[in-house]
Coordinates of C-alpha atoms in Angstrom, one line a residue:
M1 CA 1.8 36.9 91.1
F2 CA 1.1 37.2 94.8
N3 CA -1.6 39.8 94.2
S4 CA -3.0 37.4 91.6
Y5 CA -3.6 34.5 94.5
R6 CA -4.6 37.3 96.9
K7 CA -7.6 38.5 94.6
V8 CA -8.6 34.6 94.5
L9 CA -8.7 34.2 98.3
L10 CA -10.6 37.4 98.3
Y11 CA -13.3 36.3 96.2
L12 CA -13.4 32.9 97.9
K13 CA -13.6 34.9 101.4
N14 CA -16.5 37.1 100.2
G15 CA -18.5 34.0 98.6
I16 CA -18.3 35.6 95.3
L17 CA -17.4 32.0 93.8
S18 CA -19.2 28.7 94.4
T19 CA -17.5 26.0 96.4
S20 CA -18.4 23.7 93.2
S21 CA -16.2 26.1 91.0
T22 CA -13.1 26.3 93.5
P23 CA -11.2 23.1 92.5
K24 CA -11.8 24.1 88.3
L25 CA -10.6 27.5 89.2
C26 CA -7.6 26.3 90.9
V27 CA -6.9 24.3 88.1
V28 CA -7.2 27.4 85.9
L29 CA -4.9 29.6 88.0
Q30 CA -2.3 26.9 87.8
R31 CA -2.5 26.7 84.0
N32 CA -2.9 30.5 83.5
P33 CA -2.4 32.6 86.6
S34 CA -2.9 36.0 84.5
T35 CA -6.4 35.0 84.4
F36 CA -6.8 36.3 87.9
S37 CA -4.8 39.4 87.5
P38 CA -6.3 42.7 88.6
Q39 CA -8.0 43.7 85.2
Y40 CA -10.0 40.3 84.9
S41 CA -13.4 40.9 86.1
T42 CA -15.5 38.8 88.5
S43 CA -18.0 38.2 85.7
N44 CA -15.1 36.8 83.5
L45 CA -14.5 34.2 86.6
D46 CA -18.2 33.4 86.9
S47 CA -18.5 33.1 83.3
Q48 CA -15.8 30.8 82.8
S49 CA -16.8 28.7 85.7
F50 CA -20.4 28.2 84.5
T51 CA -19.2 27.3 81.1
V52 CA -16.8 24.5 82.6
D53 CA -19.4 23.4 84.7
Y54 CA -22.1 23.2 81.7
L55 CA -19.4 21.4 79.5
I56 CA -18.7 18.9 82.2
N57 CA -22.2 18.4 83.3
K58 CA -24.3 18.9 80.3
C59 CA -21.9 17.8 77.6
G60 CA -20.1 15.2 79.0
L61 CA -16.6 17.0 78.4
S62 CA -13.8 16.2 80.6
Q63 CA -12.3 18.7 83.2
Q64 CA -9.6 19.4 80.9
T65 CA -11.4 19.3 77.9
A66 CA -13.9 21.7 79.1
L67 CA -11.0 24.4 80.4
S68 CA -9.4 24.3 77.3
A69 CA -12.7 25.1 75.5
T70 CA -13.2 28.0 77.4
K71 CA -10.3 29.6 75.6
R72 CA -12.4 29.6 72.7
V73 CA -16.2 30.0 73.9
Q74 CA -17.7 31.0 77.2
F75 CA -21.4 31.8 78.2
D76 CA -22.9 32.6 81.6
N77 CA -26.4 31.1 81.0
S78 CA -27.7 28.0 79.6
K79 CA -30.5 29.2 77.4
K80 CA -28.7 28.9 74.2
P81 CA -26.4 25.7 74.8
D82 CA -29.7 23.9 76.1
S83 CA -31.7 24.9 72.9
V84 CA -28.8 23.8 70.8
I85 CA -28.6 20.1 72.4
A86 CA -32.2 19.9 72.0
L87 CA -32.1 20.4 68.5
F88 CA -29.3 17.8 68.3
K89 CA -31.6 15.2 69.9
S90 CA -34.7 16.3 68.0
H91 CA -32.7 15.2 64.9
G92 CA -31.7 11.6 66.8
F93 CA -28.0 12.7 68.0
S94 CA -27.4 10.6 71.2
D95 CA -25.6 12.2 74.4
A96 CA -22.4 10.6 73.3
Q97 CA -22.5 12.2 69.6
I98 CA -23.5 15.5 71.2
S99 CA -20.6 15.6 73.2
L100 CA -18.2 14.5 70.6
I101 CA -19.5 17.2 68.3
I102 CA -19.2 20.1 71.1
R103 CA -15.7 18.6 71.9
K104 CA -14.9 18.9 68.4
L105 CA -15.9 22.5 67.9
P106 CA -17.1 24.0 71.4
C107 CA -18.5 27.3 69.8
L108 CA -21.3 25.2 68.5
I109 CA -22.9 25.5 71.7
T110 CA -23.4 29.1 71.5
F111 CA -24.9 29.1 67.8
D112 CA -28.4 30.2 67.1
P113 CA -29.8 26.7 66.4
D114 CA -32.5 28.1 64.4
K115 CA -30.9 30.8 62.5
I116 CA -27.2 28.7 62.2
I117 CA -27.6 24.7 63.0
R118 CA -31.0 24.0 61.9
P119 CA -30.8 24.9 58.1
K120 CA -27.8 23.0 57.5
L121 CA -29.3 20.0 58.7
E122 CA -32.5 20.4 56.8
F123 CA -30.6 21.5 53.7
F124 CA -28.9 17.7 54.0
K125 CA -32.2 16.1 54.7
S126 CA -33.8 17.8 51.9
K127 CA -31.1 16.1 49.7
G128 CA -31.8 12.5 51.0
A129 CA -29.4 12.5 53.7
S130 CA -30.9 10.0 56.7
T131 CA -30.6 10.5 60.2
S132 CA -27.6 8.2 60.4
D133 CA -26.1 10.1 57.4
L134 CA -26.4 13.2 59.3
I135 CA -25.1 11.9 62.5
K136 CA -22.1 10.5 60.6
M137 CA -21.3 13.6 58.8
M138 CA -21.7 16.1 61.5
T139 CA -19.7 13.9 64.0
A140 CA -17.0 13.5 61.6
E141 CA -16.7 16.9 60.7
P142 CA -18.9 19.3 62.9
R143 CA -17.3 22.4 60.7
L144 CA -20.1 21.8 58.1
L145 CA -22.5 23.4 60.6
A146 CA -20.2 26.3 61.1
R147 CA -20.1 27.1 57.1
S148 CA -22.2 29.5 55.5
L149 CA -25.3 27.7 53.6
E150 CA -26.0 30.3 50.9
S151 CA -22.3 31.3 50.3
C152 CA -20.4 28.1 50.8
L153 CA -22.4 24.8 51.2
I154 CA -25.0 25.0 48.5
P155 CA -22.5 26.3 45.7
F156 CA -19.9 23.5 46.5
Y157 CA -22.8 21.0 46.6
D158 CA -23.8 22.3 43.2
S159 CA -20.6 22.3 41.9
L160 CA -20.0 18.1 42.9
K161 CA -23.2 17.5 41.2
R162 CA -21.5 18.1 38.1
F163 CA -19.2 14.9 38.9
L164 CA -21.3 12.9 41.1
I165 CA -24.6 13.1 39.3
S166 CA -27.1 12.1 42.3
D167 CA -27.7 13.5 45.6
E168 CA -27.0 9.8 46.8
C169 CA -23.5 10.0 45.7
I170 CA -22.8 13.3 46.9
T171 CA -24.1 12.2 50.3
D172 CA -21.8 9.0 50.3
T173 CA -18.8 11.2 49.4
I174 CA -19.4 13.6 52.2
K175 CA -19.9 10.6 54.6
R176 CA -16.7 9.1 53.6
Y177 CA -14.7 12.3 54.1
A178 CA -16.7 15.1 55.1
H179 CA -13.4 17.3 55.1
I180 CA -13.6 17.8 51.6
V181 CA -16.7 20.4 52.1
C182 CA -14.8 22.2 54.9
D183 CA -11.5 22.8 52.7
M184 CA -13.7 23.3 49.4
S185 CA -11.4 25.9 47.8
R186 CA -8.5 23.4 47.8
T187 CA -10.9 20.6 46.5
S188 CA -12.1 22.8 43.7
R189 CA -8.6 24.2 42.7
N190 CA -7.3 20.4 42.4
V191 CA -10.5 19.5 40.5
Q192 CA -9.4 22.4 37.9
V193 CA -6.0 20.7 37.9
L194 CA -7.4 17.4 36.8
L195 CA -9.9 19.1 34.1
D196 CA -7.0 21.0 32.8
N197 CA -4.9 17.9 32.2
G198 CA -7.7 16.2 30.2
M199 CA -9.7 14.1 32.8
P200 CA -13.2 13.6 31.7
D201 CA -15.9 14.5 34.5
L202 CA -16.6 10.6 34.8
K203 CA -13.1 10.0 36.2
V204 CA -13.2 13.1 38.3
G205 CA -16.4 11.6 39.6
L206 CA -14.8 8.2 40.3
L207 CA -11.8 9.7 42.3
L208 CA -14.3 12.3 44.1
S209 CA -16.6 9.5 45.1
Q210 CA -14.0 6.7 45.8
W211 CA -10.9 8.5 47.1
P212 CA -12.4 12.0 48.3
R213 CA -8.9 12.4 50.5
T214 CA -6.7 12.5 47.5
V215 CA -8.7 15.3 45.8
N216 CA -8.0 17.4 49.1
M217 CA -4.0 17.3 49.1
Q218 CA -2.2 20.4 49.2
T219 CA -2.5 21.8 45.4
D220 CA 1.5 22.0 44.9
D221 CA 1.7 18.2 45.8
F222 CA -1.1 17.2 44.0
K223 CA 0.1 19.1 40.7
R224 CA 3.6 17.4 41.4
A225 CA 2.0 14.1 41.4
V226 CA -0.1 14.6 38.4
D227 CA 2.8 15.7 36.5
D228 CA 5.1 12.8 37.6
L229 CA 2.3 10.4 36.8
K230 CA 2.2 11.8 33.0
E231 CA 5.7 11.4 32.9
L232 CA 5.4 7.6 33.3
G233 CA 3.2 7.6 30.6
F234 CA -0.1 7.6 32.4
N235 CA -2.9 9.0 30.5
P236 CA -5.4 11.3 32.4
S237 CA -8.3 10.3 30.5
R238 CA -8.0 6.7 31.4
S239 CA -9.0 4.8 34.8
P240 CA -5.4 3.7 35.5
F241 CA -4.5 7.3 36.0
V242 CA -7.1 7.5 38.8
V243 CA -5.8 4.4 40.8
A244 CA -2.3 5.7 40.0
L245 CA -2.9 9.2 41.6
V246 CA -4.3 7.5 44.5
A247 CA -1.3 5.2 45.1
K248 CA 1.1 8.3 44.3
S249 CA -0.8 10.4 47.0
N250 CA -1.3 7.5 49.6
G251 CA 1.8 8.8 51.9
K252 CA 5.4 9.4 50.9
T253 CA 6.6 7.1 53.6
K254 CA 4.1 4.1 52.4
W255 CA 5.6 4.7 49.0
E256 CA 9.2 4.7 50.0
R257 CA 8.7 1.7 52.0
K258 CA 7.1 -0.5 49.1
I259 CA 10.0 0.8 46.7
E260 CA 12.5 -0.3 49.2
L261 CA 11.0 -3.8 49.7
F262 CA 10.7 -4.3 45.9
K263 CA 14.3 -3.4 45.7
K264 CA 15.1 -6.1 48.3
W265 CA 13.5 -8.7 45.9
G266 CA 16.2 -7.8 43.2
W267 CA 13.7 -5.4 41.2
S268 CA 15.6 -2.1 39.7
E269 CA 14.0 1.3 39.5
E270 CA 13.0 0.6 36.0
V271 CA 11.3 -2.9 36.9
I272 CA 9.4 -1.0 39.7
A273 CA 8.4 1.7 37.5
S274 CA 6.9 -0.8 34.7
A275 CA 5.3 -2.7 37.4
F276 CA 3.6 0.3 38.5
T277 CA 2.7 1.4 35.1
R278 CA 1.1 -2.1 34.3
R279 CA -0.9 -2.3 37.4
P280 CA -0.7 0.8 39.7
W281 CA -3.1 -1.1 42.2
C282 CA 0.1 -3.0 43.5
M283 CA 1.3 0.3 45.1
L284 CA -1.9 0.3 47.3
V285 CA -1.6 -3.2 48.6
S286 CA -0.2 -3.5 52.2
E287 CA 3.4 -4.4 52.5
D288 CA 2.0 -7.6 54.6
K289 CA 0.2 -8.9 51.7
L290 CA 2.9 -7.9 49.2
R291 CA 5.4 -9.9 51.2
A292 CA 2.8 -12.9 51.4
I293 CA 2.0 -13.0 47.8
K294 CA 5.8 -12.9 47.1
D295 CA 6.6 -15.8 49.5
Y296 CA 4.0 -17.9 48.3
F297 CA 5.1 -17.7 44.5
V298 CA 8.9 -17.5 45.4
T299 CA 9.4 -19.4 48.1
R300 CA 6.8 -22.3 47.8
L301 CA 6.5 -22.2 44.1
G302 CA 9.8 -21.7 43.2
W303 CA 9.2 -19.0 40.4
D304 CA 11.3 -15.9 39.8
S305 CA 10.3 -12.7 41.5
L306 CA 10.5 -11.0 38.3
V307 CA 7.5 -12.9 37.0
L308 CA 5.6 -10.8 39.6
A309 CA 7.2 -7.4 38.3
R310 CA 5.7 -8.7 35.0
Y311 CA 2.1 -9.7 36.2
P312 CA 1.7 -7.2 39.2
I313 CA -1.9 -8.4 38.7
L314 CA -1.3 -11.2 41.3
F315 CA -0.8 -8.7 43.8
S316 CA -4.4 -7.8 43.7
V317 CA -5.6 -11.7 43.9
S318 CA -7.0 -12.9 47.2
L319 CA -4.3 -15.7 48.6
E320 CA -6.8 -17.3 50.8
K321 CA -9.9 -17.1 48.5
T322 CA -7.9 -17.6 44.6
I323 CA -4.3 -18.5 44.8
I324 CA -4.1 -21.4 47.2
P325 CA -7.7 -23.2 46.2
R326 CA -6.6 -23.0 42.5
H327 CA -2.9 -23.9 43.3
S328 CA -4.2 -27.1 44.8
V329 CA -6.1 -27.9 41.4
L330 CA -3.2 -27.2 39.5
E331 CA -0.9 -29.6 41.6
V332 CA -3.5 -32.2 40.8
L333 CA -3.3 -31.4 37.0
L334 CA 0.3 -31.6 37.1
S335 CA 0.6 -35.0 39.0
K336 CA -1.7 -36.7 36.5
G337 CA 0.1 -35.2 33.4
L338 CA -3.0 -33.4 32.3
I339 CA -1.1 -30.1 32.1
K340 CA 2.5 -29.0 31.8
D341 CA 2.9 -25.8 32.6
A342 CA 3.5 -25.1 36.2
H343 CA 3.9 -21.2 35.8
S344 CA 0.4 -20.1 34.3
V345 CA -0.2 -16.7 35.4
S346 CA -3.9 -17.0 33.8
L347 CA -4.6 -19.7 36.3
F348 CA -4.6 -17.2 39.0
T349 CA -6.1 -14.2 37.3
V350 CA -8.9 -15.4 35.0
E351 CA -12.5 -14.9 36.2
E352 CA -14.1 -17.6 38.2
K353 CA -16.2 -18.9 35.2
S354 CA -13.3 -19.3 32.9
F355 CA -11.2 -20.8 35.6
R356 CA -13.7 -23.6 36.2
K357 CA -14.3 -24.1 32.3
R358 CA -10.4 -24.2 31.4
Y359 CA -9.0 -26.3 34.4
V360 CA -11.8 -27.9 35.9
D361 CA -14.8 -28.8 33.9
C362 CA -13.1 -29.8 30.6
F363 CA -11.4 -32.6 32.6
E364 CA -14.3 -35.0 32.8
E365 CA -13.0 -38.0 34.7
E366 CA -11.4 -35.6 37.3
A367 CA -13.8 -32.9 37.3
P368 CA -15.9 -34.1 40.3
R369 CA -12.7 -34.6 42.5
L370 CA -11.2 -31.3 41.0
L371 CA -14.1 -29.4 42.1
K372 CA -14.6 -30.8 45.6
L373 CA -10.8 -30.0 46.3
Y374 CA -11.5 -26.6 45.0
E375 CA -14.4 -25.7 46.7
E376 CA -13.0 -27.2 50.2
K377 CA -9.9 -25.0 50.0
R378 CA -12.2 -22.0 49.3
N379 CA -14.4 -22.8 52.1
L380 CA -11.6 -23.0 54.6
S381 CA -10.7 -19.2 53.8
K382 CA -14.0 -18.5 55.2

């Protein structure tokens, strides 16, 4: 250890290290004294110092991040890094976006811009990706630029086209979750699981386009989720299976918290399973909304909570935009004796046109007042 420090002091004394590099090298020494062992050459030190300076001054990285990056990348001149930065700027990337990319994947700064980086950018542009699309994809997942174009990106892109049909859909999917491309082998395995279980291409495309993160699960967990849903009676060929799979894959903790919440309301495991199979969306609704819907119907309106289990579609309805405004109409109709059913679920679930026809327009004398009240309540939600 003493010899390592003495070697650094010797470098400083002989003017081998620049004054501007000294603070950074002291940090390096504190973090990794073995860096300055006798076998570590002066050129190594110069390269590390140059890399740190460049990443800080040209790429906007913090000193700590730059030092950490030197474990993975080092260079002793700015020719290639400058050309990489120039390439990104020519494609519309800002300094902040370039900094983010290099911070996530420092080795990109040493890639050949014309042989490695440019072809990937041009490939996605040729498929209709706009400048903003490119920026979003590459800042989200810079590893796209490290994948082989011929052996990885193009074959995977072509395989996606079977399910997503258009270049625009594929671009939107990659923008939504670029990691799906970087872990393409897992995605491909999971897609095959769906196909083997009878899911049609159209439904696979729906899952890929709207919930690509789900298709990128660990394959063992993915298979288990598919099998569990089939045991509950879900058919992989139908849309509810897609939603149920997303809900089942949304995180074990979230799933368990919602199960516990339902149990607090007096729902048995059988009732919960029944509600889920009726309307799997209910397990994708936030806990806050579940509580708000339950409080409104059970606490305020006096409904039995099991009604919500029988009609879990109510959890998908907007409280502010639909339930409260329509309940205001219901109260007037009840006070006038125009309807007798105070527990009409259809009041809250029918489409807007049908609601107006069945609960407003048909009562000619009250229609103007009802419509005014309804619109006022809806406007309040805005």
